[in-house]
Amino acid sequence: MKKENLPQNNTKKSLNYFLQTKNWWFPLLFILIISVAGVGMIGFQTYNDAPPMTGFKASSGDNLITQTTIEKGQIVFHKYALMEYGSFFGDGAQRGPDFTAEALHKVLLFMIEFRVKEFENNNARLASDMELKIIKENVKDEIKENKYDEKSNIVVLTDAQTYAIQKLREYYTNVFIDSNSEDSFPHHGYISNREEVKDLSDFFFWGAWVCGVKRPGEEFSYTHNWPYDPEAGNNPTSPVILWSVLGLLAFVLSCGIVLYFIGQYNQLPNKFFKQGTSGFLTFEQINNFTPTKTQKASFKFFLVAIVLFLTQVLSGVVTLNEFVDFLSYAGINISKKIPVTIPRSWHLMLSLYWISTCWIASSIFIIPILTKNEKKGQLPLINILFVLLFILVVGSLSGMVLGPLGLLGDWWYLIGHQGWEFVDLGKLYQGLLMVIFVLWAIVVYRGVRPVFIKKQPWNLPNWFFYSVVGIPILFLSGFVAQPETNFVIADFWRWMVIHMWVEAFFEVFVTVIVSYLMVLMGLVSSQAAIRVIYIATLLFLGTGLLGISHNFYWNAKPVATMAMGSVFSTLQFVPLILLTVEAWRFKNMPRLSLSGIKDKNGKEQNIADFAFPEVFLFLVAMNFWNFFGAGVLGIIINLPIMNFFEHGTYLTVNHAHAALMGVYGNISLAAVLFASKILFTPNKWNRRIVQTSFWSINVGLMLMVILDLFPAGTIQFKSVLDHGLWYARSNDFIKGTTFETLTWLRGIGASIFLFGGVIPLTWFIVSRALSLKKGRDSYIDFEQNKTNTKKIESNYF
């Protein structure tokens, strides 16, 4: 990299210093050390301060619940995939109740019932209104009092709590066995063992105890008085309010600092999106390009990915049908035959499967272009990778059906359904996925190793490899917990997988892929792309790793974890500000890249020659959803005081849909179309289908957000404020007129998304499977592929 004339301004000097690759090690290592230390602290607090899975005794000395009983109940919870119906500590699905909020409120009512009867028996009369208020206040104090004895690992309960345990068991036995029907969940026979339901009820009681009782030495519960239930004494605590204010302060301050440095940066001679020097790829170049055999082999991954995408969306339709049963109007009574836990498991896991498959395929396709070489021995490894991926998808999806239905017996955990949201696949299949990630890293390493340059660790091939290696390293955390592991500890490791993937290394991988696609399309220089990747890595890792703590506000962690989450989770919005500042330049990049650029013959390029306008649309959409879906819709739920009332509601679902599909979905589809446009014979491309699919997918997604997910979440949020989370997640609320009406409105966006976008795009890719160009053994660059060919009639326009 050439030395630049450093401006006299000290700020500009500092910026120029950090934009030189030789100075990049210190900031990156500093960020990693601080972030890893912070995550390590959260892990230590998780193990050290987790609420005990204790036994419970009656005041008479009789054993009511043992630690083993709670562990068995947790296993039942996972075995029947109940996290894909309801939630625990707010984590899970939103169709059913949050079992901790529901159990806490039921325990409250049963305890009040016992104390009222006790008063009436002792006084031979009904309690007055004032006496009822006193009884209710006394019950609050009973719930809050912590009688845990660490030596014996036992809690001695009051008579009212003992009564509540028995009544809670009756309630859940009624819900899961005695009063269910084909029109409700769980379906009749979904759980038939009464002993399992008893254990499950005791597990829910433990969750309610954790949410209600005071943490030793504090004036609030293990969960900072979450869920909101003022009748049970659960109100926001002072740390919740304090750290919300401080988190907002940190956010505003960081925004000002970032905007200041952006202003200074824009005065430097080298900007992030410095144009390429050779112009962009033209129709002629890609039409005449002959792919290598490994590039052609990547198409089967893309083909499977697009079919999985369609299947994922269809499983989402079946999941949505559970709320309003709209398919019954067509004579399809699927909700009576398929428990909602199964299609929702498919909907979540398939989103990870098809997106990951696209990324594996895109890396395979890009390697020969990146290295200008076709590495020998890659094709057999790629084919093995595909077979393993096929076994994983078919096997794990089958297990997710058979496991919750009780058809796998004791094998449910290994080859069935683990019962953790987003980590639903059986443990053996999880191990197979790890093997796939490792083999993928080996394929990438073998491919890019020849172009590694000694003492130049920041080149594009190196970043490509770093981002791939980070994914399996983080995936190791998914193997720590077991079915009986304390839920609080196990959920920590689950979030290590989900959050670190999505908000740290996946973000880095996406940045690498997008940047390299820009380089390949001729829109930016490789040096500019490397700078973008480096800055994004610093920001995403600096905020993303520690930002994991916002997932632990209410999962029985101490105040320090909340403090960290309130600051760093809001700072996660800062990288997205950078994207917004550059949004106009990004949108107009194809036109801007033409400034002064000529082709090999000295002829100025024309925007009409740009070969990837449809692909670029998906990249622009990714940029928009990264700001709006991940950023705006994320930050409104991140501050502790907002999250206290919002956690476990549709505002989380709203953010998740907009961010996952908007960002990762769009970049994955961009990768599919980029490779497909090069692999297809030219006359098989159809711009109209691709553009229609693009607008249908993104408009449909936006309509789902504004017609249902956001307003439904807002109404549910208000319901939490008015009544408590237990009511906002109850069947009375979910099946209420307003909520059901909004669900029907979501069907408008979902229909456009599916029929106008996903189905045509799937047909487009699948129907071209036999129209690929022939592969060659060696790589020849785009420029060298130019030949005098007849004009090909294609359907570009």
Short mmCIF file of C-alpha atoms in Angstrom, two decimals, residues 22-450:
data_model
loop_
_atom_site.label_atom_id
_atom_site.label_comp_id
_atom_site.label_asym_id
_atom_site.label_seq_id
_atom_site.Cartn_x
_atom_site.Cartn_y
_atom_site.Cartn_z
CA LYS A 22 0.53 -2.42 8.98
CA ASN A 23 -1.12 -0.72 11.94
CA TRP A 24 -4.19 -2.97 12.13
CA TRP A 25 -3.02 -5.60 14.60
CA PHE A 26 -3.22 -3.54 17.77
CA PRO A 27 -6.84 -2.27 17.45
CA LEU A 28 -8.11 -5.72 16.47
CA LEU A 29 -6.28 -7.53 19.29
CA PHE A 30 -7.39 -4.87 21.78
CA ILE A 31 -11.05 -5.29 20.75
CA LEU A 32 -10.82 -9.10 20.88
CA ILE A 33 -9.12 -9.17 24.30
CA ILE A 34 -11.66 -6.79 25.84
CA SER A 35 -14.60 -8.60 24.23
CA VAL A 36 -13.45 -12.10 25.15
CA ALA A 37 -12.75 -10.96 28.70
CA GLY A 38 -16.25 -9.48 28.92
CA VAL A 39 -17.90 -12.63 27.60
CA GLY A 40 -15.77 -14.67 29.99
CA MET A 41 -17.04 -12.54 32.86
CA ILE A 42 -20.64 -13.19 31.79
CA GLY A 43 -19.89 -16.91 31.67
CA PHE A 44 -18.36 -16.83 35.16
CA GLN A 45 -21.38 -14.95 36.51
CA THR A 46 -23.69 -17.41 34.80
CA TYR A 47 -22.19 -20.37 36.63
CA ASN A 48 -21.55 -18.53 39.91
CA ASP A 49 -24.85 -16.65 40.22
CA ALA A 50 -27.33 -18.98 38.53
CA PRO A 51 -30.39 -19.72 40.69
CA PRO A 52 -30.11 -23.17 42.26
CA MET A 53 -32.13 -26.08 40.94
CA THR A 54 -33.21 -26.72 44.49
CA GLY A 55 -35.58 -29.08 46.23
CA PHE A 56 -38.78 -27.85 47.89
CA LYS A 57 -40.24 -29.08 51.19
CA ALA A 58 -43.49 -28.37 52.98
CA SER A 59 -43.41 -26.78 56.42
CA SER A 60 -44.36 -30.23 57.75
CA GLY A 61 -41.09 -31.62 56.37
CA ASP A 62 -42.64 -33.56 53.49
CA ASN A 63 -40.69 -33.54 50.23
CA LEU A 64 -42.64 -31.77 47.50
CA ILE A 65 -40.13 -31.30 44.68
CA THR A 66 -36.57 -32.59 44.37
CA GLN A 67 -33.76 -31.32 42.16
CA THR A 68 -34.10 -34.51 40.14
CA THR A 69 -37.80 -33.78 39.60
CA ILE A 70 -36.99 -30.32 38.21
CA GLU A 71 -34.37 -31.81 35.88
CA LYS A 72 -36.88 -34.41 34.68
CA GLY A 73 -39.42 -31.65 34.07
CA GLN A 74 -36.90 -29.69 32.03
CA ILE A 75 -36.21 -32.81 29.97
CA VAL A 76 -39.95 -33.18 29.33
CA PHE A 77 -40.06 -29.52 28.26
CA HIS A 78 -37.35 -30.18 25.67
CA LYS A 79 -38.49 -33.67 24.66
CA TYR A 80 -41.85 -32.37 23.45
CA ALA A 81 -40.37 -29.21 21.91
CA LEU A 82 -42.50 -26.94 24.08
CA MET A 83 -40.06 -24.08 23.45
CA GLU A 84 -41.50 -24.04 19.93
CA TYR A 85 -44.96 -23.38 21.35
CA GLY A 86 -44.38 -21.21 24.40
CA SER A 87 -41.35 -19.74 26.13
CA PHE A 88 -39.37 -19.97 29.36
CA PHE A 89 -37.85 -16.81 30.84
CA GLY A 90 -39.23 -15.18 27.68
CA ASP A 91 -37.07 -17.26 25.32
CA GLY A 92 -38.96 -19.33 22.76
CA ALA A 93 -42.12 -19.15 20.67
CA GLN A 94 -45.05 -16.76 21.11
CA ARG A 95 -48.01 -18.91 20.13
CA GLY A 96 -48.48 -20.26 23.63
CA PRO A 97 -47.86 -18.77 27.07
CA ASP A 98 -44.60 -17.82 28.63
CA PHE A 99 -44.62 -20.67 31.11
CA THR A 100 -42.67 -18.76 33.76
CA ALA A 101 -45.04 -15.77 33.60
CA GLU A 102 -48.11 -18.03 33.54
CA ALA A 103 -46.88 -20.23 36.41
CA LEU A 104 -45.95 -17.20 38.53
CA HIS A 105 -49.40 -15.68 38.11
CA LYS A 106 -51.15 -19.02 38.73
CA VAL A 107 -49.11 -19.56 41.89
CA LEU A 108 -50.10 -16.06 43.01
CA LEU A 109 -53.81 -16.77 42.47
CA PHE A 110 -53.64 -20.18 44.16
CA MET A 111 -51.84 -18.71 47.16
CA ILE A 112 -54.43 -15.94 47.46
CA GLU A 113 -57.16 -18.57 47.18
CA PHE A 114 -55.58 -20.55 50.04
CA ARG A 115 -55.16 -17.48 52.28
CA VAL A 116 -58.72 -16.30 51.66
CA LYS A 117 -60.11 -19.74 52.54
CA GLU A 118 -57.87 -19.79 55.60
CA PHE A 119 -59.21 -16.39 56.69
CA GLU A 120 -62.81 -17.46 56.15
CA ASN A 121 -62.29 -20.68 58.12
CA ASN A 122 -60.60 -18.85 60.99
CA ASN A 123 -63.11 -15.99 61.12
CA ALA A 124 -66.31 -17.73 59.94
CA ARG A 125 -67.03 -14.87 57.52
CA LEU A 126 -66.02 -13.43 54.19
CA ALA A 127 -63.07 -11.07 54.01
CA SER A 128 -63.83 -7.39 53.43
CA ASP A 129 -62.27 -5.48 50.54
CA MET A 130 -59.63 -4.01 52.81
CA GLU A 131 -58.83 -7.42 54.28
CA LEU A 132 -58.53 -8.86 50.77
CA LYS A 133 -56.00 -6.15 49.93
CA ILE A 134 -54.01 -7.01 53.05
CA ILE A 135 -54.09 -10.73 52.17
CA LYS A 136 -52.83 -9.97 48.65
CA GLU A 137 -50.01 -7.80 49.97
CA ASN A 138 -49.01 -10.54 52.42
CA VAL A 139 -48.97 -13.06 49.57
CA LYS A 140 -46.60 -10.77 47.64
CA ASP A 141 -44.26 -10.86 50.62
CA GLU A 142 -44.54 -14.67 50.78
CA ILE A 143 -43.56 -14.96 47.13
CA LYS A 144 -40.60 -12.62 47.59
CA GLU A 145 -39.19 -14.21 50.75
CA ASN A 146 -36.22 -16.46 49.97
CA LYS A 147 -35.96 -19.43 52.35
CA TYR A 148 -33.28 -21.26 50.38
CA ASP A 149 -30.78 -23.17 52.51
CA GLU A 150 -27.53 -23.59 50.59
CA LYS A 151 -26.19 -26.44 52.75
CA SER A 152 -29.20 -28.70 52.25
CA ASN A 153 -30.12 -27.25 48.83
CA ILE A 154 -33.71 -27.08 50.07
CA VAL A 155 -36.38 -24.39 50.22
CA VAL A 156 -39.02 -24.75 52.92
CA LEU A 157 -42.34 -23.50 51.55
CA THR A 158 -45.30 -22.00 53.33
CA ASP A 159 -48.62 -23.80 53.46
CA ALA A 160 -49.97 -21.47 50.77
CA GLN A 161 -47.07 -22.31 48.43
CA THR A 162 -47.53 -26.02 49.11
CA TYR A 163 -51.19 -25.66 48.17
CA ALA A 164 -50.18 -23.74 45.01
CA ILE A 165 -47.86 -26.57 43.89
CA GLN A 166 -50.70 -29.10 44.06
CA LYS A 167 -53.11 -26.79 42.25
CA LEU A 168 -50.49 -26.00 39.58
CA ARG A 169 -50.06 -29.70 38.90
CA GLU A 170 -53.81 -30.05 38.48
CA TYR A 171 -53.89 -27.05 36.16
CA TYR A 172 -51.19 -28.35 33.80
CA THR A 173 -52.56 -31.90 33.88
CA ASN A 174 -55.83 -30.39 32.74
CA VAL A 175 -54.10 -28.34 30.01
CA PHE A 176 -51.91 -31.13 28.62
CA ILE A 177 -54.07 -34.23 29.13
CA ASP A 178 -57.62 -33.88 30.46
CA SER A 179 -59.07 -30.89 28.60
CA ASN A 180 -57.15 -30.70 25.35
CA SER A 181 -58.78 -31.48 22.02
CA GLU A 182 -57.95 -31.70 18.33
CA ASP A 183 -58.65 -27.97 18.04
CA SER A 184 -56.11 -26.92 20.64
CA PHE A 185 -52.47 -27.40 21.47
CA PRO A 186 -51.33 -29.75 22.73
CA HIS A 187 -53.37 -32.21 20.68
CA HIS A 188 -54.92 -35.12 22.50
CA GLY A 189 -52.21 -37.67 23.21
CA TYR A 190 -49.30 -35.30 22.53
CA ILE A 191 -48.28 -35.91 26.15
CA SER A 192 -50.09 -38.84 27.72
CA ASN A 193 -47.87 -39.67 30.71
CA ARG A 194 -49.27 -37.98 33.83
CA GLU A 195 -46.00 -38.38 35.69
CA GLU A 196 -44.24 -36.43 32.94
CA VAL A 197 -46.79 -33.63 33.24
CA LYS A 198 -46.30 -33.59 37.02
CA ASP A 199 -42.54 -33.19 36.52
CA LEU A 200 -43.18 -30.52 33.89
CA SER A 201 -45.42 -28.61 36.28
CA ASP A 202 -42.74 -28.75 38.98
CA PHE A 203 -40.21 -27.38 36.48
CA PHE A 204 -42.58 -24.49 35.75
CA PHE A 205 -42.99 -23.90 39.50
CA TRP A 206 -39.20 -23.64 39.83
CA GLY A 207 -39.20 -21.06 37.02
CA ALA A 208 -41.92 -19.09 38.81
CA TRP A 209 -39.94 -19.28 42.08
CA VAL A 210 -36.83 -17.91 40.30
CA CYS A 211 -38.86 -15.02 38.86
CA GLY A 212 -40.58 -14.18 42.15
CA VAL A 213 -38.19 -14.79 45.05
CA LYS A 214 -35.55 -12.22 46.02
CA ARG A 215 -31.97 -12.93 44.99
CA PRO A 216 -29.87 -13.26 48.19
CA GLY A 217 -28.62 -9.82 49.26
CA GLU A 218 -30.90 -7.95 46.83
CA GLU A 219 -34.36 -6.40 46.90
CA PHE A 220 -35.41 -7.98 43.61
CA SER A 221 -35.72 -11.44 42.12
CA TYR A 222 -33.09 -13.47 40.28
CA THR A 223 -34.64 -12.12 37.06
CA HIS A 224 -34.71 -8.45 38.18
CA ASN A 225 -38.45 -8.82 38.86
CA TRP A 226 -39.17 -9.95 35.31
CA PRO A 227 -41.83 -10.81 34.11
CA TYR A 228 -43.88 -7.72 34.78
CA ASP A 229 -46.69 -8.74 37.12
CA PRO A 230 -47.47 -6.00 39.67
CA GLU A 231 -49.93 -8.24 41.49
CA ALA A 232 -47.04 -10.57 42.27
CA GLY A 233 -44.77 -7.67 43.25
CA ASN A 234 -42.79 -7.76 39.97
CA ASN A 235 -42.10 -4.17 38.96
CA PRO A 236 -39.07 -2.61 37.22
CA THR A 237 -36.09 -2.23 39.55
CA SER A 238 -33.83 0.79 40.00
CA PRO A 239 -30.92 -0.87 38.07
CA VAL A 240 -33.27 -1.44 35.14
CA ILE A 241 -34.08 2.27 34.96
CA LEU A 242 -30.56 3.48 35.76
CA TRP A 243 -28.83 1.39 33.12
CA SER A 244 -31.45 2.30 30.53
CA VAL A 245 -30.52 5.96 31.00
CA LEU A 246 -26.78 5.24 30.93
CA GLY A 247 -27.16 2.98 27.90
CA LEU A 248 -28.99 5.72 26.02
CA LEU A 249 -26.31 8.20 27.04
CA ALA A 250 -23.58 5.90 25.70
CA PHE A 251 -25.49 5.52 22.45
CA VAL A 252 -25.95 9.25 21.86
CA LEU A 253 -22.32 9.93 22.76
CA SER A 254 -21.02 7.21 20.42
CA CYS A 255 -23.22 8.48 17.58
CA GLY A 256 -21.69 11.94 17.95
CA ILE A 257 -18.15 10.54 17.95
CA VAL A 258 -18.81 8.35 14.90
CA LEU A 259 -20.40 11.18 12.92
CA TYR A 260 -17.46 13.45 13.78
CA PHE A 261 -14.94 10.92 12.50
CA ILE A 262 -17.03 10.31 9.39
CA GLY A 263 -16.79 14.02 8.66
CA GLN A 264 -13.02 13.88 9.06
CA TYR A 265 -12.77 10.70 7.04
CA ASN A 266 -14.65 12.17 4.09
CA GLN A 267 -11.83 14.68 3.68
CA LEU A 268 -9.23 11.96 3.21
CA PRO A 269 -8.09 11.10 -0.33
CA ASN A 270 -8.92 7.38 0.02
CA LYS A 271 -12.50 6.57 0.96
CA PHE A 272 -14.13 3.22 1.71
CA PHE A 273 -15.93 2.89 -1.58
CA LYS A 274 -13.08 3.87 -3.86
CA GLN A 275 -14.02 2.82 -7.36
CA GLY A 276 -12.42 -0.07 -9.17
CA THR A 277 -9.83 0.65 -11.82
CA SER A 278 -10.85 -1.90 -14.45
CA GLY A 279 -14.55 -1.16 -14.78
CA PHE A 280 -17.41 -3.48 -13.99
CA LEU A 281 -18.24 -6.87 -15.47
CA THR A 282 -20.26 -6.60 -18.65
CA PHE A 283 -22.83 -8.85 -20.29
CA GLU A 284 -20.28 -9.88 -22.90
CA GLN A 285 -17.75 -10.96 -20.30
CA ILE A 286 -20.10 -13.14 -18.30
CA ASN A 287 -21.80 -14.57 -21.39
CA ASN A 288 -18.47 -15.80 -22.72
CA PHE A 289 -17.13 -16.94 -19.37
CA THR A 290 -16.71 -20.69 -18.92
CA PRO A 291 -16.92 -21.82 -15.29
CA THR A 292 -14.64 -24.38 -13.71
CA LYS A 293 -15.93 -27.77 -12.61
CA THR A 294 -15.95 -26.75 -8.95
CA GLN A 295 -17.89 -23.60 -9.81
CA LYS A 296 -20.41 -25.69 -11.70
CA ALA A 297 -20.54 -28.08 -8.72
CA SER A 298 -21.57 -25.18 -6.50
CA PHE A 299 -24.90 -24.95 -8.33
CA LYS A 300 -26.31 -28.07 -6.68
CA PHE A 301 -25.85 -26.32 -3.35
CA PHE A 302 -27.68 -23.26 -4.64
CA LEU A 303 -30.40 -25.51 -6.04
CA VAL A 304 -30.93 -27.23 -2.70
CA ALA A 305 -30.80 -23.88 -0.90
CA ILE A 306 -33.60 -22.34 -2.97
CA VAL A 307 -35.80 -25.42 -2.45
CA LEU A 308 -35.11 -25.23 1.28
CA PHE A 309 -36.05 -21.54 1.16
CA LEU A 310 -39.41 -22.43 -0.35
CA THR A 311 -39.92 -25.20 2.23
CA GLN A 312 -39.04 -22.81 5.03
CA VAL A 313 -41.61 -20.28 3.86
CA LEU A 314 -44.28 -22.98 3.48
CA SER A 315 -43.58 -24.24 6.99
CA GLY A 316 -44.02 -20.65 8.15
CA VAL A 317 -47.43 -20.60 6.47
CA VAL A 318 -48.40 -23.78 8.35
CA THR A 319 -47.16 -22.20 11.60
CA LEU A 320 -49.17 -19.04 10.93
CA ASN A 321 -52.22 -21.20 10.23
CA GLU A 322 -52.17 -22.28 13.89
CA PHE A 323 -53.27 -18.76 14.88
CA VAL A 324 -56.26 -18.31 12.54
CA ASP A 325 -56.71 -21.67 10.74
CA PHE A 326 -57.18 -20.00 7.34
CA LEU A 327 -56.40 -23.25 5.50
CA SER A 328 -59.61 -24.76 6.86
CA TYR A 329 -61.53 -22.52 4.43
CA ALA A 330 -59.90 -24.55 1.66
CA GLY A 331 -60.84 -27.82 3.37
CA ILE A 332 -57.32 -28.39 4.72
CA ASN A 333 -57.43 -29.16 8.44
CA ILE A 334 -53.70 -29.39 8.90
CA SER A 335 -53.64 -27.71 12.34
CA LYS A 336 -55.58 -30.68 13.75
CA LYS A 337 -53.01 -33.17 12.48
CA ILE A 338 -49.65 -31.46 12.80
CA PRO A 339 -48.65 -29.94 16.18
CA VAL A 340 -47.43 -26.37 15.77
CA THR A 341 -44.11 -27.32 17.37
CA ILE A 342 -43.11 -29.24 14.21
CA PRO A 343 -43.67 -26.63 11.45
CA ARG A 344 -42.20 -23.89 13.65
CA SER A 345 -39.08 -26.01 14.24
CA TRP A 346 -38.76 -26.46 10.49
CA HIS A 347 -39.36 -22.77 9.88
CA LEU A 348 -36.52 -21.75 12.20
CA MET A 349 -33.95 -24.41 11.32
CA LEU A 350 -34.56 -24.21 7.58
CA SER A 351 -33.79 -20.50 7.72
CA LEU A 352 -30.34 -21.39 9.05
CA TYR A 353 -29.96 -24.31 6.63
CA TRP A 354 -30.74 -22.53 3.37
CA ILE A 355 -28.77 -19.40 4.26
CA SER A 356 -25.74 -21.44 5.38
CA THR A 357 -25.98 -23.54 2.22
CA CYS A 358 -25.91 -20.37 0.11
CA TRP A 359 -22.81 -19.17 1.91
CA ILE A 360 -21.03 -22.50 1.48
CA ALA A 361 -21.93 -22.48 -2.22
CA SER A 362 -20.90 -18.86 -2.72
CA SER A 363 -17.48 -19.51 -1.19
CA ILE A 364 -16.98 -22.54 -3.46
CA PHE A 365 -17.97 -20.46 -6.48
CA ILE A 366 -15.80 -17.46 -5.60
CA ILE A 367 -12.56 -19.32 -4.76
CA PRO A 368 -11.42 -19.91 -8.39
CA ILE A 369 -12.11 -16.25 -9.26
CA LEU A 370 -10.31 -15.09 -6.14
CA THR A 371 -7.24 -17.25 -6.78
CA LYS A 372 -7.35 -17.32 -10.62
CA ASN A 373 -6.84 -21.05 -10.30
CA GLU A 374 -8.75 -24.34 -10.09
CA LYS A 375 -7.26 -26.27 -7.19
CA LYS A 376 -6.81 -29.97 -7.84
CA GLY A 377 -8.60 -32.35 -5.51
CA GLN A 378 -11.31 -29.85 -4.55
CA LEU A 379 -14.16 -31.47 -6.48
CA PRO A 380 -14.30 -34.74 -4.46
CA LEU A 381 -14.27 -32.77 -1.18
CA ILE A 382 -17.04 -30.52 -2.45
CA ASN A 383 -19.15 -33.53 -3.42
CA ILE A 384 -18.59 -35.12 -0.01
CA LEU A 385 -19.61 -31.83 1.57
CA PHE A 386 -22.83 -31.86 -0.43
CA VAL A 387 -23.67 -35.46 0.56
CA LEU A 388 -23.09 -34.68 4.24
CA LEU A 389 -25.26 -31.58 3.95
CA PHE A 390 -28.02 -33.59 2.29
CA ILE A 391 -27.90 -36.23 5.08
CA LEU A 392 -27.99 -33.47 7.70
CA VAL A 393 -31.05 -31.74 6.24
CA VAL A 394 -33.12 -34.85 5.54
CA GLY A 395 -32.16 -36.61 8.77
CA SER A 396 -32.57 -33.68 11.13
CA LEU A 397 -35.89 -32.54 9.63
CA SER A 398 -37.23 -36.08 9.98
CA GLY A 399 -36.02 -36.17 13.58
CA MET A 400 -37.79 -32.89 14.32
CA VAL A 401 -41.04 -34.62 13.34
CA LEU A 402 -40.51 -37.99 15.00
CA GLY A 403 -38.98 -36.72 18.25
CA PRO A 404 -41.84 -34.53 19.59
CA LEU A 405 -44.36 -37.17 18.52
CA GLY A 406 -42.65 -39.65 20.84
CA LEU A 407 -41.70 -42.04 18.04
CA LEU A 408 -37.98 -42.16 18.83
CA GLY A 409 -38.16 -43.21 22.48
CA ASP A 410 -34.96 -42.49 24.35
CA TRP A 411 -33.27 -41.50 21.06
CA TRP A 412 -35.23 -38.23 20.92
CA TYR A 413 -32.25 -36.15 22.07
CA LEU A 414 -29.63 -37.71 19.79
CA ILE A 415 -31.49 -37.98 16.49
CA GLY A 416 -34.76 -36.21 17.17
CA HIS A 417 -35.42 -32.76 18.57
CA GLN A 418 -33.18 -31.19 21.23
CA GLY A 419 -35.95 -28.82 22.23
CA TRP A 420 -33.92 -25.60 22.08
CA GLU A 421 -35.16 -22.82 19.81
CA PHE A 422 -32.72 -22.40 16.86
CA VAL A 423 -30.79 -25.46 18.07
CA ASP A 424 -33.59 -27.91 17.40
CA LEU A 425 -31.65 -30.57 15.51
CA GLY A 426 -30.67 -33.77 17.31
CA LYS A 427 -27.26 -33.86 18.98
CA LEU A 428 -25.77 -36.30 16.47
CA TYR A 429 -26.89 -34.06 13.62
CA GLN A 430 -25.40 -31.12 15.45
CA GLY A 431 -22.12 -33.04 15.44
CA LEU A 432 -22.55 -33.70 11.72
CA LEU A 433 -23.09 -29.97 11.15
CA MET A 434 -19.82 -29.34 12.96
CA VAL A 435 -18.09 -31.79 10.61
CA ILE A 436 -19.61 -29.93 7.65
CA PHE A 437 -18.32 -26.59 8.92
CA VAL A 438 -14.84 -28.02 9.45
CA LEU A 439 -14.79 -29.61 5.98
CA TRP A 440 -16.00 -26.30 4.53
CA ALA A 441 -13.10 -24.51 6.23
CA ILE A 442 -10.70 -27.10 4.79
CA VAL A 443 -12.09 -26.59 1.28
CA VAL A 444 -11.74 -22.82 1.62
CA TYR A 445 -8.22 -23.11 3.05
CA ARG A 446 -7.05 -25.44 0.28
CA GLY A 447 -8.53 -23.10 -2.29
CA VAL A 448 -7.14 -19.79 -1.06
CA ARG A 449 -3.82 -20.92 0.45
CA PRO A 450 -1.88 -20.53 -2.84
#
